[in-house]
Amino acid sequence: SVGRARQRVARVARQVCLPDDLVESLTLLVSELITNAVYQLRRQPPRTLRSDPIQVRIVSDAQVLRIEVHNPGPGFALPDRPEMPAPGAESGRGLALVRVLGDRMGVQTGSGAVCVWCEIDLGGNPTGAGVGQPPGAVAAGDLMAPVW
């Protein structure tokens, strides 16, 4: 579930000593990206959750924290300028929030799967994240697990 993923991500982020404000942004970003994945899956033919899980992956080095949400599907194109929904609409704000909180985002597709990702610039080494690891290395808090 989205809630379980938020809890797990927050726990791992705190274990690697990320600052509280980054933990809050990270959990919100994960929540919105997973909600988007669930929305995209519901638009497809029925699937079995066991064979087609949504997965979250978080990697970090001293410069960038990257969040990836993987799920089956054809993918979609991100609009250059997302339109905000009507004030009373119940959905449609998630990816706009991701654009605001993240420094970059994108969509990668291939082999019947999609990865929606965003990156947060860290501007150096956040306390404990990726310590002693070369750029591109997986931090101690790497998470790649089914969440749905």
N, CA, C and O atoms as a DFTB+ gen file, in Angstrom:
592 C
 N C O
     1  1       0.832      -1.181       0.000
     2  2       0.000       0.000       0.000
     3  2       0.879       1.248       0.000
     4  3       2.069       1.188       0.312
     5  1       0.283       2.356      -0.348
     6  2       1.012       3.624      -0.369
     7  2       1.481       3.982       1.048
     8  3       2.614       4.421       1.240
     9  1       0.615       3.793       2.018
    10  2       0.974       4.104       3.400
    11  2       2.134       3.263       3.907
    12  3       3.028       3.769       4.585
    13  1       2.117       1.972       3.576
    14  2       3.205       1.084       3.991
    15  2       4.526       1.514       3.345
    16  3       5.576       1.487       3.986
    17  1       4.463       1.907       2.080
    18  2       5.669       2.368       1.385
    19  2       6.214       3.632       2.035
    20  3       7.425       3.761       2.219
    21  1       5.330       4.569       2.386
    22  2       5.773       5.800       3.058
    23  2       6.489       5.472       4.362
    24  3       7.553       6.021       4.649
    25  1       5.900       4.575       5.153
    26  2       6.496       4.202       6.432
    27  2       7.859       3.548       6.243
    28  3       8.808       3.850       6.965
    29  1       7.945       2.660       5.277
    30  2       9.207       1.957       5.043
    31  2      10.289       2.926       4.563
    32  3      11.430       2.868       5.022
    33  1       9.929       3.806       3.649
    34  2      10.888       4.784       3.133
    35  2      11.349       5.711       4.253
    36  3      12.540       6.003       4.360
    37  1      10.433       6.169       5.076
    38  2      10.806       7.056       6.186
    39  2      11.742       6.334       7.151
    40  3      12.713       6.919       7.631
    41  1      11.454       5.069       7.434
    42  2      12.305       4.304       8.354
    43  2      13.723       4.169       7.790
    44  3      14.701       4.406       8.499
    45  1      13.829       3.789       6.514
    46  2      15.146       3.630       5.893
    47  2      15.872       4.972       5.836
    48  3      17.072       5.035       6.104
    49  1      15.161       6.044       5.490
    50  2      15.785       7.367       5.397
    51  2      16.331       7.806       6.748
    52  3      17.400       8.413       6.819
    53  1      15.608       7.506       7.812
    54  2      16.094       7.875       9.147
    55  2      17.278       7.003       9.562
    56  3      18.173       7.465      10.268
    57  1      17.283       5.732       9.120
    58  2      18.403       4.843       9.444
    59  2      19.704       5.338       8.834
    60  3      20.775       5.119       9.401
    61  1      19.628       6.007       7.677
    62  2      20.844       6.537       7.064
    63  2      21.029       8.011       7.417
    64  3      21.825       8.715       6.796
    65  1      20.283       8.465       8.424
    66  2      20.464       9.794       9.025
    67  2      20.185      10.958       8.077
    68  3      20.884      11.970       8.124
    69  1      19.185      10.832       7.226
    70  2      18.797      11.982       6.402
    71  2      18.111      13.010       7.290
    72  3      17.439      12.636       8.252
    73  1      18.265      14.288       6.992
    74  2      17.595      15.330       7.778
    75  2      16.074      15.192       7.706
    76  3      15.533      14.715       6.708
    77  1      15.394      15.611       8.765
    78  2      13.940      15.460       8.844
    79  2      13.207      16.096       7.664
    80  3      12.252      15.511       7.153
    81  1      13.636      17.292       7.216
    82  2      12.936      17.937       6.111
    83  2      13.080      17.134       4.820
    84  3      12.162      17.105       4.000
    85  1      14.225      16.486       4.637
    86  2      14.419      15.640       3.462
    87  2      13.582      14.371       3.573
    88  3      13.042      13.897       2.573
    89  1      13.470      13.819       4.770
    90  2      12.632      12.629       4.983
    91  2      11.178      12.956       4.629
    92  3      10.501      12.158       3.980
    93  1      10.704      14.123       5.054
    94  2       9.324      14.520       4.752
    95  2       9.105      14.677       3.250
    96  3       8.104      14.197       2.719
    97  1      10.023      15.338       2.567
    98  2       9.904      15.492       1.108
    99  2       9.964      14.145       0.418
   100  3       9.187      13.869      -0.496
   101  1      10.885      13.314       0.856
   102  2      11.058      11.990       0.268
   103  2       9.793      11.160       0.402
   104  3       9.366      10.527      -0.564
   105  1       9.187      11.150       1.579
   106  2       7.979      10.344       1.767
   107  2       6.809      10.892       0.946
   108  3       6.001      10.118       0.433
   109  1       6.711      12.203       0.819
   110  2       5.657      12.779      -0.022
   111  2       5.881      12.417      -1.489
   112  3       4.937      12.047      -2.187
   113  1       7.120      12.520      -1.957
   114  2       7.428      12.175      -3.341
   115  2       7.114      10.709      -3.624
   116  3       6.508      10.390      -4.648
   117  1       7.518       9.824      -2.730
   118  2       7.235       8.400      -2.905
   119  2       5.733       8.166      -2.952
   120  3       5.244       7.412      -3.793
   121  1       5.006       8.809      -2.054
   122  2       3.555       8.664      -2.012
   123  2       2.914       9.073      -3.337
   124  3       2.064       8.356      -3.865
   125  1       3.314      10.210      -3.866
   126  2       2.723      10.699      -5.117
   127  2       3.114       9.827      -6.306
   128  3       2.290       9.575      -7.185
   129  1       4.352       9.367      -6.342
   130  2       4.782       8.515      -7.458
   131  2       4.094       7.148      -7.419
   132  3       3.736       6.609      -8.466
   133  1       3.910       6.590      -6.237
   134  2       3.204       5.302      -6.141
   135  2       1.731       5.486      -6.493
   136  3       1.154       4.652      -7.191
   137  1       1.125       6.561      -6.022
   138  2      -0.275       6.824      -6.367
   139  2      -0.428       6.936      -7.882
   140  3      -1.406       6.443      -8.444
   141  1       0.527       7.577      -8.542
   142  2       0.502       7.669     -10.000
   143  2       0.610       6.282     -10.627
   144  3      -0.090       5.989     -11.596
   145  1       1.479       5.422     -10.086
   146  2       1.629       4.070     -10.621
   147  2       0.334       3.276     -10.475
   148  3      -0.068       2.562     -11.394
   149  1      -0.315       3.401      -9.326
   150  2      -1.598       2.718      -9.110
   151  2      -2.625       3.223     -10.123
   152  3      -3.360       2.430     -10.711
   153  1      -2.676       4.520     -10.323
   154  2      -3.597       5.109     -11.301
   155  2      -3.321       4.551     -12.701
   156  3      -4.247       4.175     -13.419
   157  1      -2.053       4.500     -13.075
   158  2      -1.708       3.986     -14.399
   159  2      -2.075       2.508     -14.542
   160  3      -2.544       2.089     -15.600
   161  1      -1.866       1.713     -13.483
   162  2      -2.220       0.294     -13.540
   163  2      -3.721       0.098     -13.680
   164  3      -4.164      -0.808     -14.386
   165  1      -4.495       0.923     -13.025
   166  2      -5.956       0.785     -13.096
   167  2      -6.497       1.099     -14.482
   168  3      -7.621       0.718     -14.808
   169  1      -5.715       1.786     -15.296
   170  2      -6.133       2.122     -16.662
   171  2      -5.804       1.007     -17.647
   172  3      -6.115       1.118     -18.832
   173  1      -5.177      -0.067     -17.169
   174  2      -4.764      -1.173     -18.020
   175  2      -5.665      -2.383     -17.790
   176  3      -6.455      -2.412     -16.846
   177  1      -5.535      -3.389     -18.672
   178  2      -6.287      -4.637     -18.435
   179  2      -5.912      -5.221     -17.077
   180  3      -4.808      -4.990     -16.583
   181  1      -6.827      -5.979     -16.473
   182  2      -6.543      -6.545     -15.143
   183  2      -5.242      -7.356     -15.133
   184  3      -4.915      -8.055     -16.092
   185  1      -4.524      -7.240     -14.035
   186  2      -3.258      -7.965     -13.846
   187  2      -3.274      -8.614     -12.466
   188  3      -4.072      -8.254     -11.601
   189  1      -2.398      -9.554     -12.288
   190  2      -2.260     -10.143     -10.954
   191  2      -1.170      -9.397     -10.220
   192  3      -0.096      -9.158     -10.773
   193  1      -1.430      -9.033      -8.997
   194  2      -0.471      -8.256      -8.227
   195  2       0.818      -9.027      -7.968
   196  3       1.892      -8.433      -7.874
   197  1       0.714     -10.347      -7.852
   198  2       1.912     -11.132      -7.594
   199  2       2.901     -11.070      -8.744
   200  3       4.110     -11.015      -8.520
   201  1       2.405     -11.077      -9.963
   202  2       3.327     -11.096     -11.097
   203  2       3.698      -9.694     -11.578
   204  3       4.649      -9.546     -12.346
   205  1       2.989      -8.688     -11.155
   206  2       3.231      -7.327     -11.631
   207  2       3.246      -6.321     -10.482
   208  3       2.378      -5.451     -10.428
   209  1       4.190      -6.414      -9.579
   210  2       4.183      -5.479      -8.449
   211  2       4.704      -4.095      -8.827
   212  3       5.458      -3.927      -9.786
   213  1       4.281      -3.129      -8.052
   214  2       4.888      -1.806      -8.102
   215  2       6.100      -1.887      -7.183
   216  3       6.012      -2.427      -6.081
   217  1       7.230      -1.354      -7.632
   218  2       8.430      -1.378      -6.816
   219  2       8.996       0.028      -6.681
   220  3       8.893       0.846      -7.595
   221  1       9.596       0.293      -5.526
   222  2      10.228       1.576      -5.259
   223  2      11.722       1.330      -5.098
   224  3      12.145       0.377      -4.444
   225  1      12.500       2.199      -5.699
   226  2      13.952       2.135      -5.543
   227  2      14.445       3.537      -5.215
   228  3      14.082       4.507      -5.880
   229  1      15.266       3.630      -4.194
   230  2      15.850       4.911      -3.810
   231  2      17.354       4.709      -3.734
   232  3      17.836       3.820      -3.033
   233  1      18.083       5.532      -4.452
   234  2      19.546       5.483      -4.410
   235  2      20.064       6.891      -4.191
   236  3      19.421       7.880      -4.543
   237  1      21.253       6.949      -3.595
   238  2      21.817       8.253      -3.278
   239  2      23.325       8.198      -3.336
   240  3      23.943       7.185      -3.010
   241  1      23.906       9.306      -3.756
   242  2      25.327       9.540      -3.549
   243  2      25.415      10.900      -2.859
   244  3      24.407      11.397      -2.356
   245  1      26.575      11.498      -2.827
   246  2      26.725      12.762      -2.109
   247  2      26.018      13.925      -2.791
   248  3      25.768      14.949      -2.156
   249  1      25.691      13.788      -4.071
   250  2      25.130      14.901      -4.822
   251  2      23.629      14.794      -5.079
   252  3      22.928      15.805      -5.070
   253  1      23.129      13.580      -5.308
   254  2      21.744      13.402      -5.778
   255  2      21.087      12.225      -5.074
   256  3      21.702      11.178      -4.875
   257  1      19.836      12.414      -4.705
   258  2      18.992      11.335      -4.225
   259  2      17.967      11.069      -5.321
   260  3      17.271      11.988      -5.753
   261  1      17.869       9.829      -5.771
   262  2      16.972       9.476      -6.871
   263  2      15.917       8.500      -6.367
   264  3      16.229       7.510      -5.706
   265  1      14.665       8.800      -6.692
   266  2      13.530       7.954      -6.352
   267  2      12.977       7.406      -7.660
   268  3      12.703       8.165      -8.591
   269  1      12.813       6.088      -7.730
   270  2      12.238       5.448      -8.912
   271  2      11.055       4.604      -8.477
   272  3      11.126       3.892      -7.475
   273  1       9.969       4.684      -9.227
   274  2       8.832       3.800      -9.015
   275  2       8.629       3.036     -10.314
   276  3       8.377       3.621     -11.367
   277  1       8.744       1.704     -10.216
   278  2       8.653       0.813     -11.359
   279  2       7.317       0.082     -11.325
   280  3       6.879      -0.379     -10.271
   281  1       6.678      -0.019     -12.473
   282  2       5.461      -0.813     -12.573
   283  2       5.266      -1.259     -14.017
   284  3       5.832      -0.667     -14.936
   285  1       4.467      -2.300     -14.215
   286  2       4.195      -2.742     -15.580
   287  2       3.332      -1.713     -16.297
   288  3       2.547      -1.001     -15.671
   289  1       3.485      -1.642     -17.603
   290  2       2.639      -0.746     -18.378
   291  2       3.395      -0.096     -19.510
   292  3       4.620      -0.192     -19.593
   293  1       2.662       0.565     -20.376
   294  2       3.271       1.176     -21.549
   295  2       3.942       2.511     -21.267
   296  3       4.701       3.002     -22.103
   297  1       3.686       3.104     -20.123
   298  2       4.260       4.409     -19.817
   299  2       3.412       5.538     -20.365
   300  3       2.317       5.318     -20.884
   301  1       3.922       6.727     -20.247
   302  2       3.220       7.918     -20.698
   303  2       4.249       9.017     -20.857
   304  3       5.362       8.908     -20.342
   305  1       3.896      10.048     -21.546
   306  2       4.790      11.182     -21.733
   307  2       4.447      12.269     -20.719
   308  3       3.276      12.581     -20.502
   309  1       5.460      12.831     -20.113
   310  2       5.236      13.963     -19.211
   311  2       5.012      15.213     -20.049
   312  3       5.811      15.505     -20.939
   313  1       3.957      15.947     -19.789
   314  2       3.761      17.198     -20.528
   315  2       4.818      18.222     -20.117
   316  3       5.275      18.234     -18.974
   317  1       5.195      19.071     -21.056
   318  2       6.161      20.121     -20.743
   319  2       5.632      21.063     -19.672
   320  3       6.367      21.485     -18.779
   321  1       4.364      21.381     -19.771
   322  2       3.709      22.253     -18.794
   323  2       2.453      21.555     -18.286
   324  3       1.416      21.575     -18.949
   325  1       2.545      20.949     -17.132
   326  2       1.362      20.252     -16.622
   327  2       0.242      21.223     -16.292
   328  3       0.475      22.315     -15.773
   329  1      -0.959      20.811     -16.598
   330  2      -2.120      21.636     -16.270
   331  2      -2.617      21.252     -14.892
   332  3      -2.716      20.071     -14.557
   333  1      -2.923      22.245     -14.112
   334  2      -3.497      21.985     -12.796
   335  2      -4.982      21.686     -12.960
   336  3      -5.656      22.304     -13.784
   337  1      -5.487      20.744     -12.182
   338  2      -6.905      20.424     -12.257
   339  2      -7.757      21.556     -11.688
   340  3      -7.253      22.473     -11.039
   341  1      -9.038      21.469     -11.945
   342  2      -9.982      22.446     -11.392
   343  2      -9.885      22.414      -9.866
   344  3      -9.556      21.377      -9.291
   345  1     -10.170      23.544      -9.205
   346  2     -10.045      23.601      -7.748
   347  2     -10.795      22.497      -7.003
   348  3     -10.322      22.047      -5.960
   349  1     -11.925      22.056      -7.492
   350  2     -12.702      21.029      -6.801
   351  2     -12.353      19.605      -7.196
   352  3     -12.923      18.664      -6.645
   353  1     -11.441      19.421      -8.127
   354  2     -11.088      18.081      -8.585
   355  2     -10.422      17.289      -7.465
   356  3      -9.667      17.843      -6.666
   357  1     -10.707      15.986      -7.414
   358  2     -10.162      15.138      -6.361
   359  2      -8.807      14.553      -6.704
   360  3      -8.172      13.958      -5.833
   361  1      -8.340      14.694      -7.927
   362  2      -7.046      14.145      -8.310
   363  2      -6.396      15.043      -9.352
   364  3      -6.988      16.015      -9.820
   365  1      -5.158      14.689      -9.703
   366  2      -4.481      15.413     -10.764
   367  2      -3.368      16.335     -10.313
   368  3      -2.790      17.052     -11.129
   369  1      -3.055      16.328      -9.011
   370  2      -2.025      17.231      -8.509
   371  2      -0.696      16.549      -8.208
   372  3       0.310      17.225      -7.990
   373  1      -0.680      15.234      -8.195
   374  2       0.486      14.480      -7.743
   375  2       1.766      14.770      -8.491
   376  3       2.779      15.100      -7.875
   377  1       1.741      14.652      -9.813
   378  2       2.969      14.875     -10.566
   379  2       3.377      16.343     -10.551
   380  3       4.559      16.660     -10.680
   381  1       2.411      17.234     -10.394
   382  2       2.757      18.655     -10.236
   383  2       3.533      18.860      -8.929
   384  3       4.490      19.634      -8.891
   385  1       3.126      18.174      -7.872
   386  2       3.864      18.240      -6.606
   387  2       5.273      17.677      -6.765
   388  3       6.235      18.223      -6.227
   389  1       5.381      16.580      -7.508
   390  2       6.692      15.978      -7.734
   391  2       7.601      16.963      -8.464
   392  3       8.782      17.085      -8.137
   393  1       7.046      17.667      -9.454
   394  2       7.846      18.661     -10.182
   395  2       8.326      19.782      -9.266
   396  3       9.442      20.279      -9.423
   397  1       7.493      20.180      -8.317
   398  2       7.851      21.280      -7.417
   399  2       8.887      20.828      -6.384
   400  3       9.848      21.550      -6.119
   401  1       8.701      19.651      -5.804
   402  2       9.594      19.185      -4.742
   403  2      10.904      18.607      -5.265
   404  3      11.931      18.676      -4.591
   405  1      10.866      18.037      -6.472
   406  2      12.072      17.447      -7.040
   407  2      12.790      18.443      -7.933
   408  3      12.219      19.444      -8.366
   409  1      14.048      18.148      -8.197
   410  2      14.825      19.006      -9.096
   411  2      14.725      18.547     -10.550
   412  3      14.859      19.357     -11.468
   413  1      14.494      17.272     -10.758
   414  2      14.302      16.709     -12.099
   415  2      13.353      15.538     -11.980
   416  3      13.250      14.911     -10.926
   417  1      12.659      15.246     -13.070
   418  2      11.834      14.046     -13.108
   419  2      11.712      13.573     -14.538
   420  3      11.944      14.333     -15.478
   421  1      11.348      12.317     -14.697
   422  2      11.192      11.784     -16.033
   423  2      10.492      10.444     -16.014
   424  3      10.136       9.915     -14.961
   425  1      10.304       9.911     -17.205
   426  2       9.658       8.615     -17.397
   427  2      10.533       7.809     -18.348
   428  3      10.935       8.300     -19.402
   429  1      10.822       6.573     -17.970
   430  2      11.542       5.650     -18.836
   431  2      10.638       4.452     -19.085
   432  3       9.994       3.951     -18.163
   433  1      10.592       3.993     -20.329
   434  2       9.753       2.854     -20.664
   435  2      10.578       1.817     -21.423
   436  3      11.618       2.122     -22.006
   437  1      10.082       0.593     -21.396
   438  2      10.710      -0.474     -22.146
   439  2      10.256      -1.833     -21.659
   440  3      10.026      -2.027     -20.465
   441  1      10.128      -2.770     -22.574
   442  2       9.770      -4.153     -22.259
   443  2       8.505      -4.259     -21.415
   444  3       8.440      -5.073     -20.493
   445  1       7.512      -3.452     -21.721
   446  2       6.236      -3.532     -21.011
   447  2       6.261      -2.990     -19.602
   448  3       5.367      -3.280     -18.806
   449  1       7.283      -2.201     -19.281
   450  2       7.375      -1.641     -17.931
   451  2       7.677      -0.147     -18.030
   452  3       8.163       0.352     -19.044
   453  1       7.371       0.537     -16.943
   454  2       7.614       1.981     -16.884
   455  2       8.293       2.308     -15.556
   456  3       8.004       1.698     -14.526
   457  1       9.184       3.265     -15.602
   458  2       9.832       3.785     -14.400
   459  2       9.614       5.295     -14.398
   460  3      10.066       5.994     -15.304
   461  1       8.928       5.788     -13.387
   462  2       8.783       7.229     -13.203
   463  2       9.753       7.587     -12.088
   464  3       9.740       6.969     -11.024
   465  1      10.589       8.578     -12.331
   466  2      11.642       8.909     -11.387
   467  2      11.702      10.409     -11.128
   468  3      11.229      11.221     -11.923
   469  1      12.290      10.741     -10.003
   470  2      12.613      12.134      -9.725
   471  2      13.909      12.167      -8.931
   472  3      14.279      11.198      -8.269
   473  1      14.575      13.282      -9.011
   474  2      15.840      13.455      -8.309
   475  2      15.801      14.723      -7.470
   476  3      15.190      15.727      -7.839
   477  1      16.473      14.641      -6.332
   478  2      16.639      15.784      -5.447
   479  2      18.131      16.058      -5.351
   480  3      18.906      15.169      -4.998
   481  1      18.536      17.280      -5.663
   482  2      19.933      17.660      -5.511
   483  2      20.233      17.830      -4.028
   484  3      19.498      18.502      -3.304
   485  1      21.319      17.214      -3.591
   486  2      21.699      17.280      -2.182
   487  2      22.759      18.332      -1.923
   488  3      22.936      18.770      -0.787
   489  1      23.465      18.741      -2.967
   490  2      24.456      19.798      -2.823
   491  2      25.607      19.441      -1.909
   492  3      26.171      20.318      -1.255
   493  1      25.957      18.204      -1.853
   494  2      27.026      17.756      -0.971
   495  2      26.587      16.489      -0.293
   496  3      25.763      15.754      -0.837
   497  1      27.092      16.222       0.834
   498  2      26.817      14.971       1.518
   499  2      25.851      15.179       2.676
   500  3      26.232      15.748       3.698
   501  1      24.585      14.721       2.532
   502  2      23.692      14.801       3.685
   503  2      24.238      13.858       4.757
   504  3      24.891      12.865       4.435
   505  1      23.986      14.151       5.969
   506  2      24.532      13.373       7.072
   507  2      24.272      11.888       6.873
   508  3      23.130      11.431       6.914
   509  1      25.346      11.145       6.658
   510  2      25.256       9.694       6.602
   511  2      24.855       9.100       5.278
   512  3      25.009       7.891       5.107
   513  1      24.352       9.861       4.328
   514  2      23.866       9.259       3.082
   515  2      25.003       9.101       2.087
   516  3      25.619      10.085       1.678
   517  1      25.275       7.892       1.706
   518  2      26.281       7.629       0.696
   519  2      27.704       7.884       1.158
   520  3      28.592       8.075       0.327
   521  1      27.940       7.892       2.447
   522  2      29.265       8.200       2.965
   523  2      30.281       7.196       2.435
   524  3      30.090       5.983       2.531
   525  1      31.366       7.727       1.874
   526  2      32.449       6.880       1.408
   527  2      32.142       6.118       0.128
   528  3      32.886       5.205      -0.230
   529  1      31.083       6.463      -0.561
   530  2      30.721       5.747      -1.776
   531  2      30.951       6.647      -2.981
   532  3      30.724       7.855      -2.911
   533  1      31.405       6.057      -4.091
   534  2      31.610       6.858      -5.292
   535  2      30.275       7.279      -5.891
   536  3      29.247       6.676      -5.585
   537  1      30.274       8.323      -6.756
   538  2      29.034       8.731      -7.410
   539  2      28.377       7.537      -8.092
   540  3      29.048       6.707      -8.704
   541  1      27.065       7.466      -7.976
   542  2      26.312       6.376      -8.576
   543  2      26.194       5.166      -7.675
   544  3      25.481       4.218      -8.005
   545  1      26.884       5.180      -6.536
   546  2      26.826       4.043      -5.635
   547  2      25.487       4.019      -4.915
   548  3      24.842       5.051      -4.730
   549  1      25.098       2.857      -4.527
   550  2      23.851       2.693      -3.797
   551  2      24.124       2.973      -2.329
   552  3      25.040       2.397      -1.741
   553  1      23.341       3.847      -1.744
   554  2      23.501       4.167      -0.329
   555  2      23.033       3.011       0.521
   556  3      22.354       2.105       0.040
   557  1      23.399       3.047       1.791
   558  2      22.988       2.007       2.709
   559  2      21.467       1.896       2.760
   560  3      20.938       0.841       3.108
   561  1      20.772       2.947       2.426
   562  2      19.321       2.936       2.490
   563  2      18.646       2.560       1.188
   564  3      17.463       2.849       1.012
   565  1      19.360       1.922       0.267
   566  2      18.748       1.510      -0.996
   567  2      17.528       0.653      -0.700
   568  3      17.572      -0.231       0.155
   569  1      16.464       0.913      -1.395
   570  2      15.222       0.186      -1.202
   571  2      14.702      -0.212      -2.571
   572  3      14.467       0.649      -3.419
   573  1      14.524      -1.478      -2.792
   574  2      13.887      -1.945      -4.024
   575  2      13.002      -3.088      -3.598
   576  3      13.461      -4.216      -3.422
   577  1      11.745      -2.791      -3.435
   578  2      10.840      -3.806      -2.899
   579  2       9.437      -3.597      -3.427
   580  3       9.038      -2.467      -3.710
   581  1       8.668      -4.703      -3.566
   582  2       7.262      -4.563      -3.940
   583  2       6.509      -3.797      -2.865
   584  3       6.725      -4.012      -1.672
   585  1       5.633      -2.909      -3.286
   586  2       4.859      -2.143      -2.308
   587  2       3.357      -2.243      -2.558
   588  3       2.565      -1.750      -1.755
   589  1       2.965      -2.856      -3.631
   590  2       1.529      -2.918      -3.932
   591  2       1.137      -4.321      -4.254
   592  3      -0.031      -4.587      -4.536
